[in-house]
Each structure stands twice: as structure tokens, then as C-alpha cells.
CSV table of C-alpha atoms and ligand atoms in Angstrom, one decimal:
chain,number,residue,atom,x,y,z
A,1,MET,CA,-13.6,51.4,1.8
A,2,ALA,CA,-15.8,54.2,0.5
A,3,GLU,CA,-13.9,57.1,-1.0
A,4,THR,CA,-14.1,60.5,0.6
A,5,TYR,CA,-13.3,63.9,-0.9
A,6,GLN,CA,-13.7,67.4,0.3
A,7,VAL,CA,-15.6,68.3,-2.9
A,8,ILE,CA,-17.4,66.1,-5.4
A,9,VAL,CA,-18.5,67.6,-8.7
A,10,VAL,CA,-21.2,65.7,-10.6
A,11,GLY,CA,-20.8,66.4,-14.3
A,12,GLY,CA,-17.6,67.1,-16.2
A,13,GLY,CA,-19.0,69.7,-18.6
A,14,SER,CA,-18.4,73.4,-18.9
A,15,SER,CA,-19.4,74.4,-15.4
A,16,GLY,CA,-18.2,71.2,-13.7
A,17,LEU,CA,-14.7,71.5,-15.1
A,18,MET,CA,-14.5,75.1,-13.9
A,19,ALA,CA,-15.9,74.2,-10.5
A,20,ALA,CA,-13.4,71.4,-10.0
A,21,ILE,CA,-10.5,73.7,-11.0
A,22,ASN,CA,-11.6,76.4,-8.6
A,23,ALA,CA,-12.2,74.0,-5.7
A,24,ALA,CA,-8.8,72.3,-6.3
A,25,GLN,CA,-7.1,75.8,-6.5
A,26,GLN,CA,-8.2,76.3,-2.9
A,27,GLY,CA,-6.4,73.1,-1.9
A,28,ALA,CA,-9.4,70.9,-1.6
A,29,SER,CA,-9.4,67.2,-2.7
A,30,VAL,CA,-11.8,67.1,-5.6
A,31,LEU,CA,-13.5,64.3,-7.6
A,32,ILE,CA,-15.4,64.7,-10.9
A,33,LEU,CA,-18.0,62.0,-11.6
A,34,GLU,CA,-19.0,62.0,-15.2
A,35,LYS,CA,-21.2,59.5,-16.9
A,36,ASN,CA,-19.7,59.8,-20.4
A,37,ARG,CA,-16.5,58.2,-21.5
A,38,ILE,CA,-15.1,61.7,-22.1
A,39,LEU,CA,-15.4,65.1,-20.4
A,40,GLY,CA,-16.9,68.2,-22.0
A,41,LYS,CA,-18.9,66.6,-24.8
A,42,LYS,CA,-21.2,69.6,-25.2
A,43,LEU,CA,-18.3,72.0,-24.9
A,44,LEU,CA,-16.6,70.2,-27.8
A,45,LEU,CA,-19.8,70.6,-30.0
A,46,SER,CA,-20.2,74.3,-29.0
A,47,GLY,CA,-20.0,77.2,-31.4
A,48,GLY,CA,-20.1,74.8,-34.4
A,49,GLY,CA,-16.9,73.1,-33.1
A,50,ARG,CA,-15.2,76.5,-32.4
A,51,CYS,CA,-16.6,77.2,-28.9
A,52,ASN,CA,-17.9,80.7,-28.4
A,53,VAL,CA,-16.2,80.9,-24.9
A,54,THR,CA,-17.6,84.3,-23.8
A,55,ASN,CA,-18.6,87.8,-24.9
A,56,ARG,CA,-16.5,90.9,-24.5
A,57,THR,CA,-19.1,93.2,-23.2
A,58,SER,CA,-20.0,95.0,-20.0
A,59,GLN,CA,-21.6,93.2,-17.0
A,60,GLU,CA,-24.8,95.1,-17.6
A,61,GLU,CA,-25.0,93.9,-21.2
A,62,LEU,CA,-24.0,90.3,-20.2
A,63,ILE,CA,-26.9,90.3,-17.8
A,64,LYS,CA,-29.3,91.7,-20.4
A,65,HIS,CA,-28.3,88.8,-22.8
A,66,ILE,CA,-29.2,86.2,-20.2
A,67,PRO,CA,-33.0,86.5,-20.2
A,68,GLY,CA,-33.4,83.5,-17.9
A,69,ASN,CA,-32.5,85.1,-14.5
A,70,GLY,CA,-29.4,87.0,-15.6
A,71,LYS,CA,-29.9,89.3,-12.6
A,72,PHE,CA,-29.2,86.4,-10.3
A,73,LEU,CA,-25.6,86.7,-11.5
A,74,TYR,CA,-24.9,90.2,-10.2
A,75,SER,CA,-23.2,88.9,-7.0
A,76,ALA,CA,-21.3,86.2,-8.9
A,77,LEU,CA,-20.0,88.7,-11.4
A,78,SER,CA,-18.6,90.9,-8.7
A,79,GLN,CA,-16.3,87.9,-7.9
A,80,PHE,CA,-15.5,86.6,-11.4
A,81,ASP,CA,-16.8,88.1,-14.7
A,82,GLN,CA,-16.4,87.7,-18.5
A,83,GLU,CA,-13.1,89.6,-18.5
A,84,ASP,CA,-11.8,87.2,-15.8
A,85,ILE,CA,-12.7,84.3,-18.2
A,86,VAL,CA,-10.5,85.9,-20.9
A,87,ASN,CA,-7.7,86.4,-18.3
A,88,PHE,CA,-8.1,82.9,-16.9
A,89,PHE,CA,-7.5,81.4,-20.4
A,90,ALA,CA,-4.6,83.8,-21.1
A,91,ASP,CA,-3.0,82.8,-17.8
A,92,HIS,CA,-3.1,79.2,-19.1
A,93,ASN,CA,-1.7,80.1,-22.5
A,94,VAL,CA,-5.0,80.0,-24.4
A,95,GLN,CA,-5.5,83.1,-26.4
A,96,LEU,CA,-8.9,84.2,-27.4
A,97,LYS,CA,-9.9,86.4,-30.3
A,98,GLU,CA,-12.9,88.7,-30.7
A,99,GLU,CA,-15.4,88.4,-33.6
A,100,ASP,CA,-18.6,90.2,-34.4
A,101,HIS,CA,-21.0,91.2,-31.6
A,102,GLY,CA,-18.2,90.8,-29.0
A,103,ARG,CA,-18.1,87.0,-29.4
A,104,MET,CA,-14.8,85.4,-28.2
A,105,PHE,CA,-13.3,82.3,-29.6
A,106,PRO,CA,-10.0,80.5,-29.2
A,107,ILE,CA,-7.5,81.6,-31.8
A,108,THR,CA,-7.2,78.0,-32.9
A,109,ASP,CA,-10.9,78.0,-33.9
A,110,ARG,CA,-11.2,74.6,-32.1
A,111,SER,CA,-13.3,74.0,-29.1
A,112,ALA,CA,-11.0,71.1,-28.2
A,113,THR,CA,-8.4,73.8,-27.2
A,114,ILE,CA,-10.8,75.0,-24.5
A,115,ARG,CA,-11.8,71.6,-23.3
A,116,ASP,CA,-8.3,70.2,-23.3
A,117,ALA,CA,-7.0,73.3,-21.4
A,118,LEU,CA,-9.6,72.8,-18.7
A,119,LEU,CA,-8.8,69.1,-18.5
A,120,ASP,CA,-5.1,69.7,-18.3
A,121,ILE,CA,-5.5,72.2,-15.5
A,122,CYS,CA,-7.7,69.7,-13.6
A,123,LEU,CA,-5.0,67.1,-13.9
A,124,GLU,CA,-2.2,69.5,-12.9
A,125,LEU,CA,-4.2,70.4,-9.8
A,126,GLY,CA,-4.6,66.7,-8.9
A,127,VAL,CA,-8.4,66.5,-9.5
A,128,THR,CA,-9.5,62.9,-9.6
A,129,ILE,CA,-11.6,62.1,-12.6
A,130,GLN,CA,-13.9,59.2,-12.8
A,131,THR,CA,-15.6,58.8,-16.2
A,132,LYS,CA,-18.3,56.2,-17.1
A,133,GLU,CA,-19.6,56.6,-13.6
A,134,PRO,CA,-23.2,57.9,-13.8
A,135,VAL,CA,-24.6,59.2,-10.5
A,136,GLU,CA,-27.9,57.7,-9.5
A,137,SER,CA,-28.9,59.5,-6.3
A,138,LEU,CA,-27.7,61.8,-3.5
A,139,LEU,CA,-26.8,60.5,0.0
A,140,ILE,CA,-28.3,62.9,2.5
A,141,ASP,CA,-28.0,63.0,6.3
A,142,ARG,CA,-31.6,64.0,6.9
A,143,ALA,CA,-31.2,64.4,10.7
A,144,ALA,CA,-28.3,66.9,10.2
A,145,ASN,CA,-29.9,68.3,6.9
A,146,LYS,CA,-26.6,67.9,5.2
A,147,ILE,CA,-25.2,66.3,2.1
A,148,GLN,CA,-23.1,63.2,2.6
A,149,GLY,CA,-22.2,62.1,-1.0
A,150,VAL,CA,-23.6,60.3,-4.0
A,151,HIS,CA,-24.7,56.8,-5.0
A,152,CYS,CA,-23.7,55.7,-8.5
A,153,LYS,CA,-25.3,53.3,-10.9
A,154,SER,CA,-22.2,51.1,-10.6
A,155,GLY,CA,-23.1,50.6,-6.9
A,156,HIS,CA,-20.3,52.7,-5.7
A,157,ASP,CA,-20.9,55.3,-3.0
A,158,TYR,CA,-18.6,58.4,-2.8
A,159,TYR,CA,-18.6,60.7,0.2
A,160,CYS,CA,-17.8,64.4,0.5
A,161,LYS,CA,-18.2,67.5,2.5
A,162,SER,CA,-19.5,69.6,-0.4
A,163,LEU,CA,-21.3,68.4,-3.5
A,164,ILE,CA,-21.6,70.5,-6.6
A,165,LEU,CA,-24.3,69.5,-9.1
A,166,ALA,CA,-23.1,70.5,-12.6
A,167,CYS,CA,-25.1,68.0,-14.5
A,168,GLY,CA,-26.4,70.4,-17.2
A,169,GLY,CA,-29.9,70.8,-18.7
A,170,ARG,CA,-31.9,68.7,-21.1
A,171,ALA,CA,-30.9,70.1,-24.5
A,172,TYR,CA,-28.8,67.8,-26.7
A,173,PRO,CA,-29.2,64.7,-24.5
A,174,GLY,CA,-26.6,62.9,-26.7
A,175,THR,CA,-24.0,65.0,-24.9
A,176,GLY,CA,-25.0,63.5,-21.5
A,177,ALA,CA,-27.3,66.3,-20.5
A,178,THR,CA,-30.4,64.1,-20.0
A,179,GLY,CA,-31.9,65.9,-16.9
A,180,ASP,CA,-30.9,63.2,-14.4
A,181,GLY,CA,-30.2,65.8,-11.7
A,182,TYR,CA,-33.7,67.3,-11.5
A,183,ALA,CA,-35.0,64.4,-9.4
A,184,TRP,CA,-32.0,64.6,-7.0
A,185,ALA,CA,-32.6,68.4,-6.6
A,186,LYS,CA,-36.2,67.7,-5.8
A,187,ALA,CA,-35.2,65.0,-3.3
A,188,ALA,CA,-33.0,67.6,-1.6
A,189,GLY,CA,-36.1,69.8,-1.3
A,190,HIS,CA,-35.6,72.1,-4.3
A,191,SER,CA,-38.2,73.2,-6.8
A,192,ILE,CA,-37.7,72.9,-10.6
A,193,SER,CA,-39.2,75.7,-12.7
A,194,ARG,CA,-40.9,74.5,-15.9
A,195,LEU,CA,-38.4,73.2,-18.5
A,196,TYR,CA,-38.7,74.5,-22.0
A,197,PRO,CA,-36.6,74.9,-25.1
A,198,THR,CA,-34.7,78.1,-25.9
A,199,GLU,CA,-32.5,79.0,-28.8
A,200,ALA,CA,-34.6,76.7,-31.0
A,201,PRO,CA,-35.9,77.1,-34.6
A,202,LEU,CA,-39.6,78.0,-35.0
A,203,TYR,CA,-42.4,76.1,-36.8
A,204,SER,CA,-45.0,78.1,-38.7
A,205,LYS,CA,-48.2,77.6,-40.7
A,206,ASP,CA,-47.8,80.9,-42.5
A,207,ASP,CA,-48.6,80.8,-46.2
A,208,ILE,CA,-45.2,81.9,-47.1
A,209,ILE,CA,-43.7,78.8,-45.4
A,210,GLN,CA,-46.3,76.4,-46.7
A,211,GLU,CA,-45.7,77.6,-50.3
A,212,GLY,CA,-42.0,77.0,-49.8
A,213,SER,CA,-40.8,79.7,-52.1
A,214,LEU,CA,-38.6,81.4,-49.5
A,215,LYS,CA,-36.9,78.2,-48.2
A,216,GLY,CA,-33.2,79.0,-47.6
A,217,VAL,CA,-33.6,82.8,-48.0
A,218,ALA,CA,-31.5,84.6,-45.5
A,219,LEU,CA,-32.0,88.2,-44.2
A,220,ARG,CA,-29.2,90.3,-42.9
A,221,GLU,CA,-29.6,92.5,-39.8
A,222,VAL,CA,-33.3,92.7,-39.7
A,223,THR,CA,-35.3,93.5,-36.5
A,224,VAL,CA,-37.7,90.7,-35.3
A,225,THR,CA,-40.3,91.8,-32.7
A,226,LEU,CA,-42.5,89.5,-30.8
A,227,TRP,CA,-45.8,91.0,-29.8
A,228,ASP,CA,-48.1,90.1,-26.8
A,229,LEU,CA,-51.9,90.0,-27.1
A,230,ASN,CA,-52.2,93.7,-26.5
A,231,HIS,CA,-49.7,94.4,-29.3
A,232,LYS,CA,-47.0,95.3,-26.8
A,233,ALA,CA,-43.4,94.2,-27.7
A,234,ILE,CA,-42.2,91.3,-25.6
A,235,CYS,CA,-38.7,91.3,-27.2
A,236,GLN,CA,-36.9,92.7,-30.1
A,237,HIS,CA,-33.7,91.5,-31.8
A,238,THR,CA,-31.7,93.0,-34.7
A,239,MET,CA,-29.7,90.1,-36.2
A,240,ASP,CA,-29.8,87.8,-39.2
A,241,MET,CA,-32.6,85.3,-39.8
A,242,LEU,CA,-33.5,82.5,-42.2
A,243,PHE,CA,-36.6,81.0,-43.8
A,244,THR,CA,-36.6,77.2,-43.5
A,245,HIS,CA,-38.9,74.5,-45.0
A,246,PHE,CA,-40.9,74.4,-41.7
A,247,GLY,CA,-40.6,77.9,-40.4
A,248,TYR,CA,-37.9,80.4,-39.3
A,249,SER,CA,-34.4,80.1,-37.9
A,250,GLY,CA,-31.2,82.1,-37.6
A,251,PRO,CA,-29.8,84.2,-34.7
A,252,ALA,CA,-32.7,86.7,-34.4
A,253,ILE,CA,-35.3,83.9,-34.4
A,254,LEU,CA,-33.3,81.7,-31.9
A,255,ARG,CA,-33.2,84.6,-29.5
A,256,THR,CA,-37.0,85.0,-29.8
A,257,SER,CA,-37.8,81.3,-29.4
A,258,GLY,CA,-37.5,81.1,-25.6
A,259,HIS,CA,-39.9,84.1,-25.2
A,260,ILE,CA,-42.3,82.4,-27.7
A,261,ASN,CA,-42.4,79.2,-25.6
A,262,GLN,CA,-43.1,81.3,-22.5
A,263,PHE,CA,-45.8,83.3,-24.3
A,264,LEU,CA,-47.6,80.3,-25.8
A,265,HIS,CA,-47.5,78.6,-22.4
A,266,GLU,CA,-48.6,81.5,-20.3
A,267,THR,CA,-51.4,82.8,-22.6
A,268,GLY,CA,-52.7,79.5,-24.1
A,269,ALA,CA,-52.6,81.2,-27.5
A,270,ASP,CA,-52.3,79.0,-30.6
A,271,THR,CA,-49.7,81.2,-32.3
A,272,ALA,CA,-47.3,83.9,-31.5
A,273,ASN,CA,-47.2,86.9,-33.8
A,274,MET,CA,-44.0,88.7,-34.8
A,275,THR,CA,-43.0,91.3,-37.3
A,276,ILE,CA,-39.8,91.7,-39.3
A,277,ASP,CA,-38.5,95.2,-39.9
A,278,LEU,CA,-36.6,94.6,-43.2
A,279,GLN,CA,-34.9,98.0,-43.1
A,280,PRO,CA,-34.4,98.9,-39.4
A,281,GLU,CA,-31.8,101.5,-40.2
A,282,LEU,CA,-34.3,103.7,-42.2
A,283,ASN,CA,-37.7,105.0,-41.1
A,284,GLN,CA,-40.7,105.1,-43.4
A,285,ASP,CA,-40.1,108.7,-44.5
A,286,GLN,CA,-36.5,107.8,-45.5
A,287,LEU,CA,-37.6,104.8,-47.4
A,288,ARG,CA,-40.3,106.9,-49.2
A,289,ASP,CA,-37.7,109.5,-50.1
A,290,GLN,CA,-35.6,106.8,-51.7
A,291,ALA,CA,-38.5,105.5,-53.7
A,292,GLU,CA,-39.7,109.0,-54.7
A,293,GLY,CA,-36.3,109.6,-56.3
A,294,GLN,CA,-36.9,106.6,-58.6
A,295,ARG,CA,-40.6,107.2,-59.5
A,296,ASP,CA,-40.2,105.8,-63.0
A,297,LYS,CA,-38.7,102.5,-61.9
A,298,GLN,CA,-40.6,99.3,-61.4
A,299,VAL,CA,-41.6,98.8,-57.8
A,300,LEU,CA,-39.9,95.4,-57.7
A,301,THR,CA,-36.6,97.0,-58.8
A,302,ILE,CA,-36.9,99.6,-56.0
A,303,ILE,CA,-37.6,97.2,-53.1
A,304,LYS,CA,-35.1,94.6,-54.3
A,305,ALA,CA,-32.5,97.0,-52.9
A,306,TRP,CA,-34.0,96.5,-49.5
A,307,MET,CA,-34.4,92.7,-49.4
A,308,PRO,CA,-33.8,89.5,-51.3
A,309,GLN,CA,-35.8,89.3,-54.6
A,310,ALA,CA,-37.8,86.2,-53.6
A,311,LEU,CA,-39.1,88.0,-50.5
A,312,ALA,CA,-39.7,91.2,-52.5
A,313,ARG,CA,-42.0,89.3,-54.8
A,314,VAL,CA,-43.8,87.7,-51.9
A,315,LEU,CA,-44.2,91.1,-50.2
A,316,LEU,CA,-45.7,92.6,-53.3
A,317,SER,CA,-48.1,89.6,-53.7
A,318,LYS,CA,-49.4,90.3,-50.2
A,319,ILE,CA,-50.7,93.8,-51.1
A,320,PRO,CA,-51.3,92.6,-53.9
A,321,LEU,CA,-49.3,94.6,-56.4
A,322,ASN,CA,-48.1,93.8,-59.9
A,323,PRO,CA,-44.2,93.8,-59.6
A,324,SER,CA,-43.7,95.3,-63.0
A,325,LEU,CA,-45.8,98.5,-62.2
A,326,ALA,CA,-43.8,101.7,-62.0
A,327,TYR,CA,-43.7,103.2,-58.5
A,328,LYS,CA,-45.5,106.4,-59.9
A,329,GLN,CA,-48.5,104.2,-60.8
A,330,LEU,CA,-49.2,103.1,-57.2
A,331,SER,CA,-52.2,104.5,-55.4
A,332,HIS,CA,-51.7,106.3,-52.1
A,333,GLN,CA,-53.1,103.3,-50.2
A,334,GLU,CA,-50.8,100.9,-52.1
A,335,VAL,CA,-47.8,103.0,-51.2
A,336,ASN,CA,-48.8,103.0,-47.5
A,337,SER,CA,-49.3,99.2,-47.5
A,338,LEU,CA,-45.9,98.8,-49.2
A,339,PHE,CA,-44.0,100.7,-46.6
A,340,GLN,CA,-45.9,99.2,-43.8
A,341,LEU,CA,-44.9,95.7,-44.9
A,342,VAL,CA,-41.3,96.7,-45.3
A,343,LYS,CA,-41.2,98.0,-41.8
A,344,ALA,CA,-43.5,95.3,-40.2
A,345,PHE,CA,-43.7,92.2,-42.3
A,346,PRO,CA,-45.9,89.8,-40.3
A,347,ILE,CA,-44.9,86.2,-39.5
A,348,SER,CA,-46.1,83.8,-36.9
A,349,ALA,CA,-45.1,80.6,-35.1
A,350,TYR,CA,-47.0,77.9,-33.3
A,351,LYS,CA,-44.2,75.9,-31.7
A,352,THR,CA,-40.4,75.6,-31.5
A,353,ASP,CA,-38.2,72.6,-31.9
A,354,PRO,CA,-38.4,70.3,-28.8
A,355,ILE,CA,-36.1,70.8,-25.8
A,356,GLU,CA,-33.8,68.0,-27.0
A,357,LYS,CA,-33.1,70.0,-30.2
A,358,GLY,CA,-32.9,73.5,-28.7
A,359,PHE,CA,-29.4,74.7,-27.9
A,360,VAL,CA,-30.2,75.7,-24.3
A,361,THR,CA,-32.7,74.6,-21.6
A,362,GLY,CA,-35.1,77.2,-20.1
A,363,GLY,CA,-36.1,76.5,-16.5
A,364,GLY,CA,-34.3,74.4,-14.0
A,365,VAL,CA,-33.4,74.6,-10.3
A,366,LYS,CA,-35.1,77.7,-9.0
A,367,THR,CA,-32.6,80.5,-8.4
A,368,SER,CA,-34.6,81.8,-5.4
A,369,GLU,CA,-33.5,78.7,-3.5
A,370,ILE,CA,-29.8,79.2,-4.2
A,371,GLN,CA,-27.4,81.8,-2.5
A,372,PRO,CA,-26.4,84.1,-5.4
A,373,ASP,CA,-23.0,84.9,-3.8
A,374,SER,CA,-21.9,81.3,-3.4
A,375,MET,CA,-24.2,79.0,-5.5
A,376,ALA,CA,-25.0,77.1,-2.2
A,377,SER,CA,-28.4,75.6,-1.6
A,378,LYS,CA,-30.5,77.6,0.8
A,379,LEU,CA,-32.2,74.3,1.8
A,380,LEU,CA,-29.5,71.7,2.3
A,381,ASP,CA,-26.0,72.2,3.8
A,382,GLY,CA,-23.1,71.2,1.6
A,383,LEU,CA,-25.0,71.3,-1.7
A,384,TYR,CA,-24.0,73.6,-4.5
A,385,PHE,CA,-25.2,74.2,-8.1
A,386,CYS,CA,-23.8,75.6,-11.3
A,387,GLY,CA,-24.4,75.8,-15.0
A,388,GLU,CA,-27.5,75.1,-17.1
A,389,PHE,CA,-28.9,72.9,-14.4
A,390,MET,CA,-30.0,76.1,-12.7
A,391,ASP,CA,-32.9,78.2,-14.0
A,392,ILE,CA,-30.5,80.3,-16.0
A,393,ASN,CA,-30.4,80.6,-19.8
A,394,GLY,CA,-28.7,83.0,-22.1
A,395,TYR,CA,-28.8,84.0,-25.8
A,396,THR,CA,-26.3,82.6,-28.3
A,397,GLY,CA,-23.2,84.7,-28.4
A,398,GLY,CA,-21.1,83.1,-25.6
A,399,TYR,CA,-23.5,83.9,-22.8
A,400,ASN,CA,-24.3,80.3,-21.8
A,401,ILE,CA,-20.7,79.1,-21.5
A,402,SER,CA,-20.0,82.4,-19.7
A,403,ALA,CA,-22.8,81.7,-17.2
A,404,ALA,CA,-21.5,78.1,-16.8
A,405,PHE,CA,-17.9,79.3,-16.2
A,406,ILE,CA,-18.9,82.1,-13.8
A,407,THR,CA,-21.3,80.0,-11.7
A,408,GLY,CA,-18.8,77.0,-11.8
A,409,THR,CA,-16.0,79.3,-10.5
A,410,ILE,CA,-18.1,80.6,-7.7
A,411,ALA,CA,-19.6,77.2,-6.7
A,412,GLY,CA,-16.1,75.6,-6.8
A,413,ARG,CA,-14.5,78.2,-4.6
A,414,HIS,CA,-17.3,78.4,-2.0
A,415,ALA,CA,-17.8,74.6,-1.9
A,416,ALA,CA,-14.0,74.2,-1.1
A,417,TRP,CA,-14.0,77.0,1.6
A,418,ALA,CA,-17.1,75.5,3.2
A,419,ALA,CA,-15.5,72.0,3.1
A,420,TYR,CA,-12.7,73.3,5.4
A,421,GLU,CA,-15.2,74.6,7.9
A,422,TYR,CA,-17.2,71.4,8.4
B,501,LIG,C1,-24.8,72.4,-30.1
B,501,LIG,C2,-24.6,73.4,-29.0
B,501,LIG,C3,-23.7,74.4,-29.3
B,501,LIG,C4,-23.5,75.4,-28.3
B,501,LIG,N1,-22.6,76.4,-28.5
B,501,LIG,C5,-22.4,77.4,-27.5
B,501,LIG,C6,-21.5,78.4,-27.6
B,501,LIG,O1,-20.7,78.4,-28.6
B,501,LIG,N2,-21.3,79.3,-26.7
B,501,LIG,C7,-22.1,79.3,-25.5
B,501,LIG,O2,-22.0,80.2,-24.7
B,501,LIG,N3,-23.0,78.3,-25.3
B,501,LIG,C8,-23.1,77.3,-26.3
B,501,LIG,N4,-24.0,76.3,-26.0
B,501,LIG,C9,-24.6,76.1,-24.7
B,501,LIG,C10,-23.5,75.6,-23.7
B,501,LIG,O3,-22.7,74.7,-24.3
B,501,LIG,C11,-24.1,75.1,-22.4
B,501,LIG,O4,-25.1,76.0,-21.9
B,501,LIG,C12,-23.1,74.7,-21.4
B,501,LIG,O5,-22.1,73.8,-21.9
B,501,LIG,C13,-23.7,74.2,-20.1
B,501,LIG,O6,-22.7,73.7,-19.3
B,501,LIG,P1,-23.1,72.8,-18.1
B,501,LIG,O7,-21.8,72.5,-17.3
B,501,LIG,O8,-24.2,73.3,-17.3
B,501,LIG,O9,-23.6,71.5,-18.8
B,501,LIG,P2,-22.9,70.4,-19.7
B,501,LIG,O10,-21.8,71.0,-20.4
B,501,LIG,O11,-24.0,69.8,-20.5
B,501,LIG,O12,-22.3,69.3,-18.7
B,501,LIG,C14,-23.1,68.5,-18.0
B,501,LIG,C15,-22.4,67.2,-17.7
B,501,LIG,O13,-23.0,66.5,-16.7
B,501,LIG,C16,-22.9,65.1,-17.1
B,501,LIG,N5,-24.0,64.3,-16.4
B,501,LIG,C17,-25.3,64.5,-16.6
B,501,LIG,N6,-26.0,63.6,-15.8
B,501,LIG,C18,-25.0,62.9,-15.1
B,501,LIG,C19,-25.0,61.8,-14.2
B,501,LIG,N7,-26.2,61.2,-13.8
B,501,LIG,N8,-23.9,61.3,-13.7
B,501,LIG,C20,-22.7,61.9,-14.1
B,501,LIG,N9,-22.6,62.9,-15.0
B,501,LIG,C21,-23.8,63.4,-15.5
B,501,LIG,C22,-23.1,65.1,-18.6
B,501,LIG,O14,-22.7,63.9,-19.2
B,501,LIG,C23,-22.3,66.3,-19.0
B,501,LIG,O15,-21.0,66.0,-19.2
B,501,LIG,C24,-24.2,75.3,-27.0
B,501,LIG,C25,-25.1,74.2,-26.8
B,501,LIG,C26,-25.3,73.3,-27.8
B,501,LIG,C27,-26.2,72.1,-27.6
């Protein structure tokens, strides 16, 4: 006989585990169908194995750090927010600690602590977990415009009142997030907005990258600005960055990457232009004052205080300036060029790593077709969404797992409540 549950969750990752817990807490019978042998494979990898669970910030800031449809979360956040995530784990004896930029990690520094806690709560609540059971398609009652259940590759059919799709995006497919669900969402009548990589390193043909002399050089707290074709700033991030053998990486760059993909796609431009402010804390006049106080010193010695030596040499070669010249020997124009480069060192990129290597998927099920207060489909009764499967993407810093936990919580609760009404 076919198995029937009040709520079925497809995907036992970050959002699916949270959805299952919340549905079960409402008293619903819940089944998780997961294609992997284990649950939460991506969660285990997250934060370099430490899991950056959430970010201790305001709701406004959280939304700002979710450039992919963060505003869609307003209604969800009024029901369960980042502070509730911290309290949820504390209530289950998992303590979190705060690091730089508000990032929250388990005090054990092990992502397994988070994954295991979620799994244990599921088991305590009586959630049925079926691993190695890839879902193949949805079962839909077209006449009633209502979800019926799912059909699995094994040949099994499972029936439910409410179905939650928590099957993730397309980044890091080795974790199980291979994008299977997009075809099902389309079959249910939903639209999928263009998929693209976000939080991905950049590739560049800049001379400084081709020459390779800056490979491995890291910059601390610099401001990276991405410019549009009218030289208007698209985005600006003050964080660390890194020169690699193929281009640029590090937090400030990863945050810019999704915007670059959008810019290249929308404009058809070959490259995206950025600038690095190497001393964002000081304006040009303050930098000049510092240099004027050391007029007899070599220009290289002066600017080495503002950036790594390898970059200082490259910067001077761009003007071009002999590094051993004393500052007082520079012409007015050379001084201007020098400070302009310190405040706006130009770099460019022509592509990012592909979606499979990006940390997070941009695009997904269109949020305009999803109820923001319940994560229910606006198009098919009984269907719910959560996590990266939706067109929601955040910056690194705990914003994606936050979005997964928040939408998972809302989808789980509402799917369970609706299941009692049918
Ligand atoms: C290396 C890495 C590190 C990261 N670190 C962080 C971090 O520290 N903090 C942060 O906020 N974000 C981080 N992220 C992003 C974050 O992990 C994800 O955005 C989040 O886990 C998405 O949750 P999800 O539930 O939507 O998808 P997932 O966690 O990917 O879960 C989807 C699940 O669905 C299953 N599934 C897919 N298709 C099927 C099918 N046909 N049948 C059955 N099951 C299926 C998959 O196997 C998978 O288990 C990181 C991402 C990566 C790749």
C-alpha cells in the first residue's frame, strides 16, 4: 500500500531539516525523502567545516546582505528571525558564539554539531527519514489543482497533503544539489529565473594577473567597487580580498561576483570593471598629508605602509615611477596619479567560476509566485518551497543558512497547518 503523510519534505539539507522539525512540532506526520545516504551533506561542508549558522545583526541588515530577493523575507522574518535561530539552538543545548562581522558558529567549531542536532530533533519528533530515495517527479491532481505526492526513482510513490520542496540549488552538486527540482516546479506551473553562480572567484585578463607576480597576495579591509557602463557604482564591499593565479578571490570579491554575473549577462559587456580603494579609512588629502611628512623618503617606502610590497611595486610601475625616487622628486602629475591609484586601483573580470563551483546559486523558483508569509505556491494547492531552491541568495557570512532556516521554519509550520485543513 502506498505510504501517506501529512507533510513530505523533499531534500534533507539545511532548509528541509528545519521544515521537517517545524511541521512535526505542529503534530503532523512528516517524511523526509533524501537522495543521499546521509542528511545535510552541504551543511557539513559549510563554513569550512565549522558552519556559519547565522549572523547576529538586525533584520534590516540581514535583508541587505541577501541581494537575491532579501525583501521577500520581511514577512517570514516577522515570524522567525536570526535571533530565533540562536534561541532555537540554545533551546536544544547547542551554544553558538559570535565572531567578526556578526558571524555565528557553534562553540564546538564543528558543523556536525548543527547537522546532528537537527537530525536528533527530527528523530525525537518522530519524523520518518528515507535516505537513498531520489524523487523523480511530482504527483499532481490536475483537476483539483492540488499536490498529491511524489514519485521516486525507486518506483515508490508517496502521498501527502502538503509537499515541501527543499531540494537546494545547483552549487556544489557533489552534495546532492543537482537542480533536479527545477523541472518539477515548472511542471507545477512555476517559472524559474535564470540560474547563475554567486559567491564565486573571478577570472581576469588583467596584466597584473597574467604576469603572476601578485599570486597569493592578500589585502585586508579594502573597498571593492563594481561600476556600471555609466561609471555608477553597482555595489561596494569593504572586506579582505586575494590575488589568485587566474584572477581575484576573497570575501570582498565573492560578494561582488553575483553582481558581475548579472552585469555581464544584462549588458553583454566583455568585462566588468572594478576599483580597489587600498586605504578606505583615509581620504586623498589625509594620504597626502602622511606622504608630505616624509618627503625625503623613497616613494616605495611610503606606500609600503598602505599595501603589501608586491602590490606597491606593481602600482608604481603603472604610473610609471621609479620606486627608489624620493617623494619630493615627484612631479605634481605623478603625485596625483599615485593617490588616484591608491584610492581607485583598477581591476577587471570577464567571468566567474561556474555555478557548480560557486558557493550559492543565484536565481531559482520565482518569489513572485510564492506567498511570502507561508512559502506556499500561489499556483498549486499543497505545494511549498524553502531554501536555495527559491530565487533567494545571500552573501557569505551566515546569510544563506539563515535564509534556509527561516524559510524552512515558515514552510514547515504552514504546510502542517494547511495539512489539517484539507
Ligand atoms: C562549500 C560551501 C560552504 C558554505 N558555507 C556556508 C556557511 O558557512 N554559511 C551559510 O550561511 N551558507 C553557507 N553555504 C551556503 C548554504 O550551505 C546553502 O545555501 C544552504 O545549505 C542551502 O540549503 P538548502 O536546504 O536549500 O539546500 P541543501 O542544503 O543543498 O539541501 C538540498 C538537499 O536536497 C537533496 N535533493 C536534491 N535533489 C533531490 C532529489 N531528487 N530527491 C531527494 N533529495 C534531493 C540534496 O541531496 C540535499 O541534501 C555554503 C555553501 C557551500 C557550497
